Short mmCIF file of C-alpha atoms in Angstrom, two decimals:
data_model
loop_
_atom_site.label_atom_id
_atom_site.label_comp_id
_atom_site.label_asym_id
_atom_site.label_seq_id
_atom_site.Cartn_x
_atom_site.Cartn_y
_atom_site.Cartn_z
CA UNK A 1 175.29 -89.97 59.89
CA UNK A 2 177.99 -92.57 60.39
CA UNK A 3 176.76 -95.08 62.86
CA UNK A 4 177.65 -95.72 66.41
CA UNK A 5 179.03 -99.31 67.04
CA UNK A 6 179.18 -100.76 70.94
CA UNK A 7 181.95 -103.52 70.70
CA UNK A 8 181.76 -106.13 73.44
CA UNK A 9 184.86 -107.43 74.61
CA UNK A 10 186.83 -104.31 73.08
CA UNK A 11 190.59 -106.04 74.04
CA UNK A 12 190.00 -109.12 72.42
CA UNK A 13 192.15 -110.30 69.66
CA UNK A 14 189.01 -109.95 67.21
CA UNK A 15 188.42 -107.02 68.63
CA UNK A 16 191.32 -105.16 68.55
CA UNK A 17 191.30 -106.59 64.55
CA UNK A 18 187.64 -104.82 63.94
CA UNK A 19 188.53 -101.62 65.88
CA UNK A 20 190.69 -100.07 63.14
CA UNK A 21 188.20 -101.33 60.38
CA UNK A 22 185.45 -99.80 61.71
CA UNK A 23 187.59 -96.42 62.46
CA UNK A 24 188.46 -96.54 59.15
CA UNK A 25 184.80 -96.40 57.47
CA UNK A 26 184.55 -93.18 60.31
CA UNK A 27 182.36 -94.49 62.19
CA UNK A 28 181.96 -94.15 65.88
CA UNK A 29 183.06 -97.35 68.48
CA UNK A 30 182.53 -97.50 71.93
CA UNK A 31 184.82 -100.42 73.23
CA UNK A 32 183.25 -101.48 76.34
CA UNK A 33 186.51 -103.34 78.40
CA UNK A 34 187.04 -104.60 82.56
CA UNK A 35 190.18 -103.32 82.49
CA UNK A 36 190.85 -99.73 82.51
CA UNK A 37 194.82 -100.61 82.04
CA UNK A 38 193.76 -101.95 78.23
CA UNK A 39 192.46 -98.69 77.18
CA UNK A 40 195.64 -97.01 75.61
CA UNK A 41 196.21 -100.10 73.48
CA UNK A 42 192.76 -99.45 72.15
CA UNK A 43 192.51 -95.81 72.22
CA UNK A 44 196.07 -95.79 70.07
CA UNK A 45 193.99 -97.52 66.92
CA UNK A 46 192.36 -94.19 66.90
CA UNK A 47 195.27 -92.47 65.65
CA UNK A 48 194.89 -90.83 62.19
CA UNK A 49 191.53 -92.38 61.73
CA UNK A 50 188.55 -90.66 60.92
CA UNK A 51 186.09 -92.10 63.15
CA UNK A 52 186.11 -91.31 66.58
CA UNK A 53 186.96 -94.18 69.22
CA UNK A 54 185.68 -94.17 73.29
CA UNK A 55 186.32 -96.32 76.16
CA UNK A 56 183.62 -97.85 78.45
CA UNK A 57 184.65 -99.96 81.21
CA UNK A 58 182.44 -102.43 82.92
CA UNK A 59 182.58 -106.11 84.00
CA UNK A 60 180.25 -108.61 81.84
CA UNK A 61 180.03 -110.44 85.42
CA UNK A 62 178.36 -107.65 86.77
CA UNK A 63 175.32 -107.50 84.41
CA UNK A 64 172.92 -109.68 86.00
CA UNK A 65 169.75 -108.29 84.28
CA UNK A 66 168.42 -107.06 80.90
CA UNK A 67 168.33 -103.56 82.55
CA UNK A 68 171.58 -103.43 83.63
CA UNK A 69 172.23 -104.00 80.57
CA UNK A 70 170.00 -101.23 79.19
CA UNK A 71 172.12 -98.87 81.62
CA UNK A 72 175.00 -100.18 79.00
CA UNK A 73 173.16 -99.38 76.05
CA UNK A 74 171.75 -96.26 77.18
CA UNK A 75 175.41 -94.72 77.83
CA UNK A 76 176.54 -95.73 74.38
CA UNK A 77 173.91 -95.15 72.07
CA UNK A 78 174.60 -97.68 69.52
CA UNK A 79 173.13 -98.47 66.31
CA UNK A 80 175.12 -101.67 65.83
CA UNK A 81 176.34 -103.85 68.77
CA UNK A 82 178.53 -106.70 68.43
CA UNK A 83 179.38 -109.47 71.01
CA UNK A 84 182.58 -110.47 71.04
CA UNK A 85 183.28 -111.48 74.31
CA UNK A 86 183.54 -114.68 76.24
CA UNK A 87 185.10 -116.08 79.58
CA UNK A 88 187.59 -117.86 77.13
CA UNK A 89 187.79 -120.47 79.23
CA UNK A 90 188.96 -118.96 82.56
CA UNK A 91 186.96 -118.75 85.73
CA UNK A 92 185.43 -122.76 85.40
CA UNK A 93 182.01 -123.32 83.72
CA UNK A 94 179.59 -120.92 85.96
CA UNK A 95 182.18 -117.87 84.35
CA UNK A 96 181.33 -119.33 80.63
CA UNK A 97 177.68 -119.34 81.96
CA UNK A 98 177.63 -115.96 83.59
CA UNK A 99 179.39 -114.42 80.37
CA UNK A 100 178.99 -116.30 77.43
CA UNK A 101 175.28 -117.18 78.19
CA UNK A 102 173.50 -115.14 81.03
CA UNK A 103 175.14 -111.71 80.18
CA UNK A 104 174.76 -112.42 76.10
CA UNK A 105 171.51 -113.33 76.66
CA UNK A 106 171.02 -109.84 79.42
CA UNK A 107 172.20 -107.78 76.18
CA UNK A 108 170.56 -109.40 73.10
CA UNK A 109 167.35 -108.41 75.13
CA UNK A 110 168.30 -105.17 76.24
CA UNK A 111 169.19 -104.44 72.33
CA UNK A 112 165.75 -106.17 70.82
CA UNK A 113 163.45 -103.80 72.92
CA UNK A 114 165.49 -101.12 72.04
CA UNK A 115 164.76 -99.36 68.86
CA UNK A 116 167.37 -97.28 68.12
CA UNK A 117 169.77 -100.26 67.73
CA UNK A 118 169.49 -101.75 64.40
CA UNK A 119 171.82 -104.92 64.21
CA UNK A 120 173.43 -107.37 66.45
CA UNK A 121 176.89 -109.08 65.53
CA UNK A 122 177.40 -112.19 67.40
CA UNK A 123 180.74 -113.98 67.54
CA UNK A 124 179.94 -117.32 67.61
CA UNK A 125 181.80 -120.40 66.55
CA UNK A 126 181.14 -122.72 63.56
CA UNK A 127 179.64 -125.84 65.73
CA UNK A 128 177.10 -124.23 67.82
CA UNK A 129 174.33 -125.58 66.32
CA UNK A 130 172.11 -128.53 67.71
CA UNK A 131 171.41 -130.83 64.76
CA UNK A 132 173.59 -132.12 62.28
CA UNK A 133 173.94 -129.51 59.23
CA UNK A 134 171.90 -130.91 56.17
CA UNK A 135 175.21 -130.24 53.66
CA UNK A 136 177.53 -132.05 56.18
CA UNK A 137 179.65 -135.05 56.21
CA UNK A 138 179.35 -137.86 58.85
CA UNK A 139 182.60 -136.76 59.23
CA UNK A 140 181.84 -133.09 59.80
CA UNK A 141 178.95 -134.51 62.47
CA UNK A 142 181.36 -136.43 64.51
CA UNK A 143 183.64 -134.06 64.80
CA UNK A 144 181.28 -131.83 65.74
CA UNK A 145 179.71 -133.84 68.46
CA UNK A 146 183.28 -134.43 69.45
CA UNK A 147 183.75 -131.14 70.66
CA UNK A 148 180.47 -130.19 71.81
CA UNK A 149 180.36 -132.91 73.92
CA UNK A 150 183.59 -134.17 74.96
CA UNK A 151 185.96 -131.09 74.79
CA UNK A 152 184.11 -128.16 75.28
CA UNK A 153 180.74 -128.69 76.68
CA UNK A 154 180.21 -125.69 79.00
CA UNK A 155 181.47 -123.72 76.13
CA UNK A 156 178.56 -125.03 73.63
CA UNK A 157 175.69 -125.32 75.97
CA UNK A 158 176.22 -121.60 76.50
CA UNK A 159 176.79 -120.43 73.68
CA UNK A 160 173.85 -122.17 71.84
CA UNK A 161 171.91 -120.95 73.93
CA UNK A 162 172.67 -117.46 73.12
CA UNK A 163 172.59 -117.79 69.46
CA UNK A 164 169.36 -119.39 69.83
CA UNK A 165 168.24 -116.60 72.09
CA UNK A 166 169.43 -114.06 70.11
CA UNK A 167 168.15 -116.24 66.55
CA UNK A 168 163.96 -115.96 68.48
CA UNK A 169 164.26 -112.38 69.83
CA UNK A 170 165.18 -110.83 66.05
CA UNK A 171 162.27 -112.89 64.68
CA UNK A 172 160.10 -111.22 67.19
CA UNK A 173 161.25 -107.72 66.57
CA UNK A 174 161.09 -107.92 63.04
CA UNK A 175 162.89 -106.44 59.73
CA UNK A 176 164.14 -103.18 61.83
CA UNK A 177 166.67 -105.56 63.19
CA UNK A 178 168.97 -107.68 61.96
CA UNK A 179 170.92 -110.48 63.83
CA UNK A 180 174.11 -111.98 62.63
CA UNK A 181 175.61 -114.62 64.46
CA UNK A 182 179.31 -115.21 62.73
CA UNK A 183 180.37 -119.00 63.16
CA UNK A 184 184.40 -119.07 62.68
CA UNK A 185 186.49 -121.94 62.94
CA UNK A 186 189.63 -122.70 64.56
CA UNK A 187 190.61 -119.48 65.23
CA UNK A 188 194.48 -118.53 64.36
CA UNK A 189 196.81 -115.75 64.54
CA UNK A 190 198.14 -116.13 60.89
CA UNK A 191 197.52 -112.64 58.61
CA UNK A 192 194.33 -112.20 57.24
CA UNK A 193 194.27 -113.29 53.53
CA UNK A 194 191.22 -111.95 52.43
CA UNK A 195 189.95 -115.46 51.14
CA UNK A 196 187.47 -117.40 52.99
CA UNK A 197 184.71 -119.82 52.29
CA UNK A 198 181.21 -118.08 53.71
CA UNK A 199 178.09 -119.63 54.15
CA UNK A 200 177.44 -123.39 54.02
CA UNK A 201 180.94 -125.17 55.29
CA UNK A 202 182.46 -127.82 56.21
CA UNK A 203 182.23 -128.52 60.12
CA UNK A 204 185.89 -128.39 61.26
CA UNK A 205 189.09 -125.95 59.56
CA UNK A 206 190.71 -122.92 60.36
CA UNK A 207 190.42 -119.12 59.51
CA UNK A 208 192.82 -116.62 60.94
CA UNK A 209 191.08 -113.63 63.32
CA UNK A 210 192.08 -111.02 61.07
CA UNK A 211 190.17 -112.20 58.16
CA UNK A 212 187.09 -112.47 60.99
CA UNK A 213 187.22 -109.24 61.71
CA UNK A 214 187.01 -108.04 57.97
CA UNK A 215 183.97 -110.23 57.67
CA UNK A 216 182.50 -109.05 60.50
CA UNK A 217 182.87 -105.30 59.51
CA UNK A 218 181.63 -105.78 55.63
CA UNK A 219 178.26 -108.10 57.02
CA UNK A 220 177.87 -104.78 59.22
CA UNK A 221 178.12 -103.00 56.48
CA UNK A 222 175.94 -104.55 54.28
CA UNK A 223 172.38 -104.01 54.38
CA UNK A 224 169.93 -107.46 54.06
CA UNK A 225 172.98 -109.62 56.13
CA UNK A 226 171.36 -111.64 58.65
CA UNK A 227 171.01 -115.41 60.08
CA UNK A 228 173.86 -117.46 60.83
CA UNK A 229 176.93 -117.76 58.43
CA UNK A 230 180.11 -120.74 59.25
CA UNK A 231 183.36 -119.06 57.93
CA UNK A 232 186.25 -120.89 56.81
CA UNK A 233 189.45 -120.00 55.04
CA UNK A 234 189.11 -120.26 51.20
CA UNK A 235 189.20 -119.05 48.17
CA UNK A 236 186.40 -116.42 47.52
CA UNK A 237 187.39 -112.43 48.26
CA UNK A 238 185.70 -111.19 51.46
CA UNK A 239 183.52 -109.06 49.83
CA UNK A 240 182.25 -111.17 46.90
CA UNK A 241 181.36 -113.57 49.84
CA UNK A 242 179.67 -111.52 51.54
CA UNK A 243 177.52 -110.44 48.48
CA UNK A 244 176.44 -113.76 47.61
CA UNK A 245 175.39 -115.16 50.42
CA UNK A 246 173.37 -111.95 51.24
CA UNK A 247 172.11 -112.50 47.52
CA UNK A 248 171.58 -116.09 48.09
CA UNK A 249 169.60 -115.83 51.31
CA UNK A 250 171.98 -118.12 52.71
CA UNK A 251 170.91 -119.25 56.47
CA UNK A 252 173.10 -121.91 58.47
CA UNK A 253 170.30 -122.40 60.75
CA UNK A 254 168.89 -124.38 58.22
CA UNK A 255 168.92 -128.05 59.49
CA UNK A 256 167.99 -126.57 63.45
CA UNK A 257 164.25 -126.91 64.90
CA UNK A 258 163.10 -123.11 64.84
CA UNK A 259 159.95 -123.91 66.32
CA UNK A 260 161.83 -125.56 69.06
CA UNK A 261 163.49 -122.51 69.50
CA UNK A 262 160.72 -120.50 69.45
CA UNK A 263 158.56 -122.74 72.03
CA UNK A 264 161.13 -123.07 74.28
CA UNK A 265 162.29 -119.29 74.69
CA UNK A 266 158.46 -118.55 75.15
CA UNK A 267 158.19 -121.06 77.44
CA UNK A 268 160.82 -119.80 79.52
#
């Protein structure tokens, strides 16, 4: 049975990139939108595909609770889900909170209590991480901290808190699920090339959306993918780097206080 994948922020650019892939393999989207006026963009990537393609529209500011979004879930009856949504900077910092944290955060739990749904995508970006990455430069730190603390700081207190969330609740469900948080770059709208460095990176560079989505439809694909993973343009084919870092149990949350994590989300 092909599976059912809930995409989360179906009209954005990534989005509308992985839409077609995942038609392609014939399996089943739901592409969950605000905007009823965006759905004939989206429905039109259906055409000639084999899998089968449906709109649900609903505002991310409207789920204010776990089971609201379990009312989500429940309508699409997913067995992947992947977030790919975010205030994207309009709306001031309580709309990055009440989208890119609260409402992640509302789903991830809504998906980890619910069986059926197997493995959780998260767009994420490559410097949402807490400590300094073991295999980077001082150069790659500063930059970094740069960003996370001078240019976008709303942006990276939410959405480290999310990956975090979402990094504890998989641990606690256990091998039924798998999370994926997907750590881009600077994100561009140059073609996809189809070469990209996965895995360990350097902190700052560029990859182009298309090749995001790609990567984001073969780790769905591929069974044992998990943990966090930077992406960068480069020079390995998508799907030999997707192979080895699945083969090489490569983890970026190597470096970050797990047991932090873990005290902290029970504590809360």
């Amino acid at each position: 049975m092909p599976p059912r994948v809930l995409l989360i922020g179906g009209h954005g650019k990534v989005s509308l990139l992985m839409t077609p892939l995942l038609l392609h393999r014939s399996w089943n989207v739901t592409s969950l939108i605000r905007n009823p006026a965006q759905a004939d963009e989206i429905l039109a990537k259906g055409h000639g595909q084999p899998g089968s393609i449906e709109i649900l529209v609903r505002s991310l500011e409207d789920v204010k609770s776990s089971q609201q979004a379990r009312s989500i879930i429940d309508v699409a009856r997913p067995d992947y889900v992947v977030w790919s949504a975010g205030a994207g900077g309009k709306g001031g910092s309580s709309l990055t909170y009440a989208i890119d944290r609260d409402a992640a955060k509302h789903f991830i739990t809504a998906c980890a209590s619910t069986p059926s749904v197997r493995k959780f995508l998260m767009i994420s970006y490559i410097g949402s991480r807490r400590q300094r990455a073991p295999w980077w430069t001082d150069e790659d730190w500063a930059s970094c901290q740069h960003v996370n603390t001078e240019v976008l700081p709303h942006y990276f207190a939410a959405k480290v808190e999310a990956d975090e969330y979402l990094t504890v609740l998989a641990e606690g469900r256990g091998k039924d699920f798998a999370a994926i948080i997907l750590r881009p770059g600077n994100l561009t709208d140059d073609n996809a090339t189809g070469r990209i460095t996965l895995g360990k990176t350097r902190a700052s560079g560029k990859v182009s959306r298309g090749d995001v989505a790609d990567v984001a439809v073969r780790l769905l694909e591929k069974e044992g993918a998990h943990g966090w993973l930077d992406l960068l343009e480069g020079r390995d084919g998508v799907e030999e780097a997707v192979d080895m870092v699945v083969i090489g149990k490569v983890d970026c949350v190597e470096g970050e206080d797990v047991e932090a994590m873990m005290k902290g989300q029970n504590a809360s």
